[in-house]
Amino acid sequence: MKPLPRRVYNRMLLRSLSVQGSWNYETLIGTGFVYTLLPALRTIYGTREGRLEAAVARHIELFNSHPYLATVAVGAVSRLEAEGVEPAVVQRFKTALRGALGAMGDRLVWSAWRPMSILLALLLILMGTAWWVAVVTFLAVYNAMHLTIRALGLRLGTQAGLEVGRKLRDIPLQPIIERSSQLACFLVGASVMLAAVPLARDPIALVPTAVAIGAGFALGARARTALIGSLVIVTVLALFIGLTGYGTE
Amino acid sequence: MIPFDGPAVLLLILLGGAVAVDGTSFGQFMISRPLVAASLAGLVVGRPMQGALIGVVLEAFQLTILPVGAAKYPEGGPAAVAAGAVYAASDPASSTALICVLIALGLEVVGGESVRYLRQGNVYIISARGTDPLTPRQLERRHLAAIGLDYLRGTVLVTIGIIAISVGVSTLVPLWGLGERVPHILITAMVAGLLASTFRILGSHTWMTALGAAAGLAFLLLTA
């Protein structure tokens, strides 16, 4: 099988940035998947009557994946289309792949790498660094992983084709997730300390700070709702006092 | 009432569209994160650090929100642009920050709902119901149209946000009856609590968290 030209590969990589562009409740990222795959389909089917249109129609179906890992599926499917693999086989392959790509991306990116990168930036700001240092650091650290995943994913997919599932299992994902999570927890400890300790000089601040931190550690994501609730209550109270003068006489 | 001039408003609206698109439709380079979006908004207005401070608070509220599958979640980017800009252009009081954050949190929910409507609308944009299957060119145009619609959505959200937060700040801050110490404590305690809330989703590595806390304390002692 003749590999796809470099320019086709680059176009797919660029288009992959918009794989979620037409996200909808019918095909999820299915149409974005086809949009990303189109440069390869055009190269494979050219102007042969109806073949390109038939390929596009075949692929406009339900598909979902982590957006960065969609390139794995795009690359693999482009190879299968170039090899002339039976459409039914390609469809089964896509169905089998989507769950794995979604779960991998969620664990690696949303639950580990992204929070770690953000916490690093927040810590830098709490340490008194200039805002742009924190922002640039976050964007650089995060997008180093982001763009690597997209590019390597496309390469892996185009090289491995039907074997991509086995290749994905060989990637040492768990150590990366584990190290990121450990580092993120380190950053949590440091940033909580930097946020809370300066308040310790104010005796009134001790109790609410301790309660907020305790609620955070104990409740996890549910603490968000509780803290928003406290924000609303204090605001209503402050406005009531301001409007009525109650308690200020 | 809106604390900045026409060119700044236009730039912020354009930024809001870009931030909305970055959230899902194109790129996902994370300029849509509240820390980045609010800092950039502050930069437009001339006080990026002040924008960044609101960004820190709103980012803390977004830390435990994970965009998995088709789940609904509040959208942080456009709200952060509006809040960051208004706060950066206002008197940097803690009560002002609190009002900006509160209204921004409400706007995030509106943003999340608008994403849901956009996704429902995309079904009609991208499908070829009752007609011949989409040609490649048609698919490309419709896919790009959906991205354009997302951009428009972001501009509308930021416009609404700037108005709502400006009105909120100008009417509610003068009525604030608890001084500046209380909102300062509340905001800082909340940020600390929200940072702590990520411990569980990050795998609850207790020893690493304790080590980080020790490092943080050492830093404070060394720089005191």
Coordinates of C-alpha atoms in Angstrom, one line a residue:
Chain A
M1 CA 0.0 0.0 0.0
K2 CA 1.4 3.4 -1.0
P3 CA 1.5 5.7 2.0
L4 CA -0.5 8.9 1.9
P5 CA 1.4 12.0 0.8
R6 CA 2.8 14.1 3.6
R7 CA 0.6 17.1 2.7
V8 CA -2.5 14.9 3.1
Y9 CA -1.3 13.8 6.5
N10 CA -0.6 17.4 7.5
R11 CA -4.1 18.4 6.4
M12 CA -5.7 15.7 8.5
L13 CA -3.7 16.8 11.5
L14 CA -4.7 20.4 11.0
R15 CA -8.4 19.4 10.5
S16 CA -8.3 17.2 13.6
L17 CA -8.2 20.5 15.6
S18 CA -11.8 20.9 14.7
V19 CA -13.0 17.3 15.1
Q20 CA -15.6 18.4 17.6
G21 CA -16.6 21.4 15.5
S22 CA -20.0 20.0 14.6
W23 CA -20.6 18.0 17.8
N24 CA -24.3 17.0 17.8
Y25 CA -26.5 14.6 19.7
E26 CA -27.0 12.4 16.7
T27 CA -23.5 11.5 15.5
L28 CA -21.5 13.1 18.4
I29 CA -18.2 13.7 16.6
G30 CA -19.1 11.5 13.7
T31 CA -19.3 14.4 11.2
G32 CA -16.1 16.0 12.5
F33 CA -14.4 12.6 12.1
V34 CA -15.4 12.6 8.4
Y35 CA -14.3 16.2 8.0
T36 CA -10.8 15.2 9.4
L37 CA -10.6 12.1 7.2
L38 CA -11.7 13.8 4.0
P39 CA -8.2 14.7 2.7
A40 CA -7.3 11.0 2.8
L41 CA -10.6 9.9 1.2
R42 CA -10.1 12.4 -1.7
T43 CA -6.6 11.1 -2.3
I44 CA -7.8 7.4 -2.2
Y45 CA -11.0 7.8 -4.2
G46 CA -10.2 10.9 -6.3
T47 CA -12.9 11.6 -8.8
R48 CA -13.9 8.0 -9.4
E49 CA -17.7 8.2 -9.8
G50 CA -19.6 8.1 -6.6
R51 CA -16.8 6.3 -4.7
L52 CA -15.8 9.4 -2.6
E53 CA -19.5 10.2 -1.9
A54 CA -20.2 6.6 -0.9
A55 CA -17.2 6.7 1.5
V56 CA -18.3 9.9 3.1
A57 CA -21.9 8.6 3.5
R58 CA -20.5 5.4 5.1
H59 CA -18.6 7.3 7.7
I60 CA -21.3 9.9 8.7
E61 CA -22.4 7.8 11.6
L62 CA -22.2 7.8 15.4
F63 CA -18.7 8.1 16.6
N64 CA -17.1 9.4 19.7
S65 CA -13.6 9.6 21.2
H66 CA -11.5 11.9 23.2
P67 CA -10.9 14.8 20.8
Y68 CA -7.1 14.5 20.9
L69 CA -7.1 10.7 20.4
A70 CA -9.5 10.9 17.5
T71 CA -6.4 11.1 15.2
V72 CA -5.7 7.5 16.1
A73 CA -9.0 6.4 14.6
V74 CA -8.6 8.8 11.7
G75 CA -5.2 7.5 10.9
A76 CA -6.2 3.8 11.2
V77 CA -9.3 4.3 9.1
S78 CA -7.4 6.1 6.4
R79 CA -5.1 3.2 6.2
L80 CA -8.0 0.7 6.0
E81 CA -9.7 2.7 3.3
A82 CA -6.5 2.8 1.3
E83 CA -6.1 -0.9 1.7
G84 CA -9.7 -1.4 0.4
V85 CA -10.8 -3.2 3.6
E86 CA -14.5 -4.2 3.6
P87 CA -16.7 -1.3 4.9
A88 CA -18.4 -3.6 7.4
V89 CA -15.0 -4.5 8.9
V90 CA -14.1 -0.8 9.1
Q91 CA -17.4 0.0 10.8
R92 CA -16.8 -2.7 13.4
F93 CA -13.3 -1.5 13.9
K94 CA -14.5 2.1 14.6
T95 CA -17.1 0.8 17.0
A96 CA -14.5 -1.2 18.9
L97 CA -12.1 1.7 19.0
R98 CA -14.2 4.5 20.2
G99 CA -14.8 3.3 23.8
A100 CA -11.0 2.7 24.3
L101 CA -10.0 6.1 22.9
G102 CA -12.6 7.9 25.0
A103 CA -11.6 6.2 28.2
M104 CA -7.8 6.6 27.6
G105 CA -8.2 10.3 26.9
D106 CA -10.4 11.0 29.8
R107 CA -8.0 9.3 32.2
L108 CA -4.8 10.8 30.7
V109 CA -5.9 14.3 29.8
W110 CA -9.0 15.4 31.7
S111 CA -8.3 13.6 35.0
A112 CA -4.5 13.9 35.1
W113 CA -2.6 16.1 32.7
R114 CA -4.9 19.1 32.6
P115 CA -5.5 19.5 36.3
M116 CA -1.8 19.1 36.9
S117 CA -1.0 21.8 34.4
I118 CA -3.6 24.2 35.8
L119 CA -2.5 23.6 39.4
L120 CA 1.0 24.4 38.4
A121 CA -0.1 27.8 37.0
L122 CA -2.3 28.5 40.0
L123 CA 0.7 27.7 42.3
L124 CA 2.9 30.1 40.3
I125 CA 0.3 32.9 40.8
L126 CA 0.0 32.2 44.5
M127 CA 3.8 32.3 44.7
G128 CA 3.6 35.9 43.3
T129 CA 4.9 35.2 39.8
A130 CA 3.8 37.5 37.0
W131 CA 0.4 36.5 35.5
W132 CA 1.9 35.9 32.0
V133 CA 4.5 33.5 33.4
A134 CA 1.7 31.4 34.9
V135 CA -0.4 31.6 31.8
V136 CA 2.4 30.8 29.4
T137 CA 3.7 28.0 31.6
F138 CA 0.3 26.4 31.7
L139 CA -0.3 26.7 28.0
A140 CA 3.2 25.4 27.2
V141 CA 3.1 22.4 29.6
Y142 CA -0.5 21.5 28.6
N143 CA -0.2 21.8 24.9
A144 CA 3.1 19.9 24.8
M145 CA 1.1 16.8 25.8
H146 CA -1.9 17.9 23.7
L147 CA -0.2 18.3 20.4
T148 CA 2.1 15.3 21.0
I149 CA -1.0 13.1 21.4
R150 CA -2.6 14.4 18.3
A151 CA 0.5 14.0 16.1
L152 CA 1.7 10.7 17.5
G153 CA -1.9 9.4 17.4
L154 CA -2.2 10.1 13.7
R155 CA 1.1 8.5 13.0
L156 CA 0.3 5.4 15.1
G157 CA -3.1 5.0 13.4
T158 CA -1.7 5.3 9.9
Q159 CA 1.1 2.9 10.6
A160 CA -0.8 0.2 12.6
G161 CA -4.2 0.1 10.9
L162 CA -6.2 -2.8 12.3
E163 CA -3.4 -3.6 14.8
V164 CA -3.8 -0.2 16.5
G165 CA -5.7 -1.7 19.4
R166 CA -2.7 -3.9 20.3
K167 CA -0.3 -1.0 19.9
L168 CA -2.4 1.2 22.2
R169 CA -2.3 -1.5 24.9
D170 CA 1.5 -1.4 24.7
I171 CA 1.7 2.3 25.6
P172 CA 2.8 2.8 29.2
L173 CA -0.2 5.0 30.0
Q174 CA -0.7 4.1 33.6
P175 CA 2.8 5.3 34.8
I176 CA 2.2 8.7 33.0
I177 CA -1.2 9.0 34.7
E178 CA 0.2 8.0 38.0
R179 CA 3.2 10.5 37.9
S180 CA 0.9 13.3 36.8
S181 CA -1.6 12.6 39.5
Q182 CA 1.1 12.4 42.2
L183 CA 2.7 15.7 41.0
A184 CA -0.8 17.3 40.9
C185 CA -1.4 16.2 44.5
F186 CA 1.9 17.8 45.5
L187 CA 0.8 21.0 43.8
V188 CA -2.6 20.8 45.6
G189 CA -0.8 20.6 49.0
A190 CA 1.5 23.5 48.1
S191 CA -1.2 25.7 46.7
V192 CA -3.7 25.1 49.5
M193 CA -0.9 26.1 51.9
L194 CA 0.0 29.3 50.0
A195 CA -3.7 30.2 49.7
A196 CA -4.6 29.5 53.4
V197 CA -1.6 30.4 55.5
P198 CA -1.6 34.2 54.8
L199 CA -5.2 34.2 56.2
A200 CA -4.0 32.7 59.4
R201 CA -2.9 36.1 60.6
D202 CA -6.6 37.1 60.8
P203 CA -8.3 35.2 63.7
I204 CA -11.7 35.6 62.1
A205 CA -10.4 33.8 59.0
L206 CA -9.2 30.7 60.7
V207 CA -12.6 28.9 61.1
P208 CA -14.0 29.5 57.6
T209 CA -10.7 28.6 56.0
A210 CA -10.4 25.4 58.0
V211 CA -14.0 24.5 57.2
A212 CA -13.6 25.2 53.5
I213 CA -10.4 23.2 53.2
G214 CA -11.9 20.4 55.3
A215 CA -15.0 20.4 53.1
G216 CA -12.8 20.3 50.0
F217 CA -10.7 17.3 51.1
A218 CA -13.8 15.4 52.5
L219 CA -16.4 16.1 49.8
G220 CA -14.3 16.4 46.7
A221 CA -16.2 17.6 43.7
R222 CA -19.4 18.1 45.8
A223 CA -17.6 20.8 47.8
R224 CA -18.2 23.1 44.8
T225 CA -21.9 23.2 45.4
A226 CA -21.5 23.8 49.1
L227 CA -19.1 26.6 48.6
I228 CA -21.3 28.3 45.9
G229 CA -24.1 28.1 48.4
S230 CA -22.1 29.8 51.1
L231 CA -21.1 32.5 48.6
V232 CA -24.8 33.1 47.8
I233 CA -25.8 33.2 51.5
V234 CA -23.1 35.7 52.4
T235 CA -23.9 37.9 49.5
V236 CA -27.6 38.0 50.3
L237 CA -26.8 38.8 53.9
A238 CA -24.4 41.5 52.9
L239 CA -26.9 43.1 50.6
F240 CA -29.7 42.8 53.3
I241 CA -27.5 44.6 55.8
G242 CA -26.5 47.2 53.2
L243 CA -30.1 47.9 52.2
T244 CA -31.7 47.9 55.7
G245 CA -28.8 49.1 57.8
Y246 CA -29.6 46.2 60.2
G247 CA -26.9 45.6 62.7
T248 CA -25.0 48.7 61.9
E249 CA -26.7 51.0 64.4
Chain B
M1 CA -22.1 51.7 33.6
I2 CA -19.8 49.6 31.3
P3 CA -16.4 50.6 32.6
F4 CA -14.5 50.5 29.3
D5 CA -14.7 52.1 25.9
G6 CA -16.1 50.9 22.5
P7 CA -12.8 49.4 21.1
A8 CA -12.2 47.4 24.3
V9 CA -15.8 46.1 24.2
L10 CA -15.3 45.0 20.6
L11 CA -12.0 43.3 21.4
L12 CA -13.6 41.5 24.3
I13 CA -16.5 40.3 22.2
L14 CA -14.1 39.0 19.6
L15 CA -12.0 37.3 22.4
G16 CA -15.2 35.8 23.8
G17 CA -16.0 34.2 20.5
A18 CA -12.5 32.8 20.2
V19 CA -12.6 31.5 23.8
A20 CA -16.0 29.8 23.2
V21 CA -14.7 28.0 20.1
D22 CA -11.5 26.9 21.8
G23 CA -13.7 25.3 24.5
T24 CA -14.9 22.5 22.2
S25 CA -15.1 23.4 18.5
F26 CA -11.6 24.2 17.4
G27 CA -8.2 23.8 19.0
Q28 CA -8.9 23.2 22.6
F29 CA -5.5 24.9 23.3
M30 CA -7.1 25.9 26.7
I31 CA -7.3 29.6 26.1
S32 CA -10.9 28.9 27.2
R33 CA -9.8 28.1 30.8
P34 CA -10.9 30.9 33.2
L35 CA -7.3 31.7 34.2
V36 CA -6.2 32.4 30.7
A37 CA -9.5 33.9 29.4
A38 CA -9.8 36.4 32.4
S39 CA -6.1 37.3 32.2
L40 CA -6.4 38.1 28.4
A41 CA -9.6 40.1 29.1
G42 CA -7.7 42.0 31.8
L43 CA -4.9 42.6 29.3
V44 CA -7.4 44.1 26.8
V45 CA -8.6 46.5 29.5
G46 CA -5.0 47.3 30.6
R47 CA -4.8 45.4 33.9
P48 CA -4.0 41.8 33.2
M49 CA -3.0 40.9 36.8
Q50 CA -6.3 42.1 38.1
G51 CA -8.1 40.0 35.4
A52 CA -5.9 37.1 36.4
L53 CA -7.0 37.3 40.0
I54 CA -10.6 36.8 39.0
G55 CA -9.3 34.0 36.7
V56 CA -7.7 32.3 39.6
V57 CA -11.0 32.2 41.6
L58 CA -13.1 31.1 38.6
E59 CA -10.5 28.5 37.7
A60 CA -10.7 27.1 41.2
F61 CA -14.4 26.6 40.6
Q62 CA -13.8 24.7 37.4
L63 CA -11.1 22.4 38.7
T64 CA -13.4 19.4 39.5
I65 CA -15.5 19.7 36.3
L66 CA -14.6 17.0 33.8
P67 CA -16.0 17.2 30.2
V68 CA -16.5 13.5 29.7
G69 CA -18.8 12.2 27.0
A70 CA -22.0 14.1 26.4
A71 CA -22.2 15.4 30.0
K72 CA -23.6 18.9 30.7
Y73 CA -21.2 21.2 32.5
P74 CA -20.9 24.9 33.1
E75 CA -18.9 26.8 30.5
G76 CA -16.1 28.8 32.1
G77 CA -14.5 30.7 29.2
P78 CA -16.9 33.5 28.0
A79 CA -18.0 34.1 31.6
A80 CA -14.3 34.6 32.6
V81 CA -13.8 37.0 29.8
A82 CA -16.7 39.2 31.0
A83 CA -15.8 38.9 34.7
G84 CA -12.1 39.4 34.2
A85 CA -12.7 42.6 32.0
V86 CA -15.2 44.2 34.3
Y87 CA -13.1 43.5 37.5
A88 CA -9.9 44.7 35.8
A89 CA -11.6 48.0 34.9
S90 CA -13.2 48.5 38.3
D91 CA -11.9 49.4 41.8
P92 CA -10.0 46.3 43.0
A93 CA -12.2 45.7 46.1
S94 CA -12.9 42.2 47.4
S95 CA -16.7 43.0 47.4
T96 CA -16.4 43.8 43.7
A97 CA -14.5 40.6 43.0
L98 CA -17.2 38.6 44.9
I99 CA -20.0 40.1 42.9
C100 CA -18.1 39.5 39.6
V101 CA -17.5 35.9 40.6
L102 CA -21.1 35.2 41.6
I103 CA -22.6 36.6 38.4
A104 CA -19.9 34.8 36.4
L105 CA -20.9 31.5 38.0
G106 CA -24.5 32.1 36.9
L107 CA -23.3 33.0 33.4
E108 CA -21.3 29.7 33.3
V109 CA -24.6 27.8 33.7
V110 CA -26.2 29.9 30.9
G111 CA -23.1 29.1 28.8
G112 CA -23.5 25.4 29.5
E113 CA -27.1 25.5 28.5
S114 CA -26.3 27.4 25.3
V115 CA -23.8 24.6 24.4
R116 CA -26.6 22.1 24.7
Y117 CA -28.8 24.1 22.4
L118 CA -26.0 24.5 20.0
R119 CA -25.4 20.8 19.9
Q120 CA -29.1 20.2 19.3
G121 CA -29.0 22.8 16.5
N122 CA -26.0 21.1 15.0
V123 CA -28.2 18.1 14.3
Y124 CA -30.2 20.2 11.9
I125 CA -27.1 22.0 10.4
I126 CA -25.2 18.8 9.7
S127 CA -27.9 16.3 8.8
A128 CA -29.4 15.9 5.4
R129 CA -32.8 14.9 6.6
G130 CA -35.1 13.9 3.8
T131 CA -32.6 14.8 1.1
D132 CA -29.8 13.1 -0.7
P133 CA -26.7 12.3 1.4
L134 CA -24.3 15.2 2.0
T135 CA -21.6 15.7 -0.6
P136 CA -18.1 16.2 0.7
R137 CA -18.3 19.9 0.0
Q138 CA -21.6 20.3 1.7
L139 CA -20.2 18.4 4.8
E140 CA -17.2 20.7 4.9
R141 CA -19.3 23.9 4.6
R142 CA -21.8 22.7 7.3
H143 CA -19.1 21.6 9.6
L144 CA -17.4 25.0 9.4
A145 CA -20.8 26.7 9.7
A146 CA -21.3 24.9 13.0
I147 CA -18.0 26.3 14.2
G148 CA -19.0 29.8 13.1
L149 CA -22.2 29.4 15.1
D150 CA -20.2 28.5 18.1
Y151 CA -18.2 31.7 17.7
L152 CA -21.3 33.7 17.4
R153 CA -22.6 32.1 20.6
G154 CA -19.5 33.1 22.4
T155 CA -19.8 36.7 21.3
V156 CA -23.4 36.9 22.5
L157 CA -22.5 35.3 25.9
V158 CA -19.7 37.8 26.5
T159 CA -21.9 40.7 25.5
I160 CA -24.6 39.6 27.9
G161 CA -21.9 38.9 30.6
I162 CA -20.3 42.3 30.3
I163 CA -23.7 44.0 30.7
A164 CA -24.9 41.8 33.5
I165 CA -21.6 42.0 35.5
S166 CA -21.3 45.8 34.9
V167 CA -24.8 46.3 36.1
G168 CA -24.3 44.0 39.0
V169 CA -21.1 45.7 40.1
S170 CA -22.5 49.2 39.8
T171 CA -25.8 48.4 41.7
L172 CA -24.8 45.8 44.2
V173 CA -21.3 46.8 45.3
P174 CA -22.5 50.2 46.8
L175 CA -25.0 48.2 48.8
W176 CA -22.5 45.8 50.2
G177 CA -22.9 45.9 54.0
L178 CA -20.2 43.6 55.3
G179 CA -17.0 45.5 54.6
E180 CA -14.0 44.3 52.7
R181 CA -12.6 41.9 55.2
V182 CA -15.4 39.3 54.9
P183 CA -15.4 39.0 51.1
H184 CA -11.6 38.8 51.1
I185 CA -11.7 36.0 53.7
L186 CA -14.6 34.2 51.9
I187 CA -12.9 34.3 48.4
T188 CA -9.5 33.2 49.7
A189 CA -11.0 30.4 51.9
M190 CA -13.2 29.2 48.9
V191 CA -10.1 29.1 46.6
A192 CA -8.3 27.0 49.3
G193 CA -11.3 24.7 49.7
L194 CA -11.7 24.3 45.9
L195 CA -8.0 23.5 45.5
A196 CA -8.4 20.9 48.2
S197 CA -11.4 19.4 46.5
T198 CA -9.2 18.2 43.6
F199 CA -7.4 15.8 46.0
R200 CA -10.0 13.0 45.4
I201 CA -10.2 13.2 41.7
L202 CA -6.4 13.1 41.5
G203 CA -6.2 9.8 43.2
S204 CA -5.9 10.9 46.9
H205 CA -2.1 10.7 47.1
T206 CA -1.9 11.7 50.7
W207 CA 1.9 11.7 51.2
M208 CA 2.5 13.8 48.0
T209 CA -0.1 16.2 49.2
A210 CA 1.5 16.5 52.6
L211 CA 4.9 16.9 51.0
G212 CA 3.5 19.7 48.8
A213 CA 2.0 21.4 51.9
A214 CA 5.4 21.2 53.6
A215 CA 7.0 22.7 50.5
G216 CA 4.4 25.5 50.4
L217 CA 5.0 26.3 54.1
A218 CA 8.8 26.3 53.6
F219 CA 8.3 28.7 50.7
L220 CA 6.3 31.0 52.9
L221 CA 8.8 30.9 55.7
L222 CA 11.7 31.6 53.4
T223 CA 10.0 34.5 51.7
A224 CA 8.5 36.0 54.8

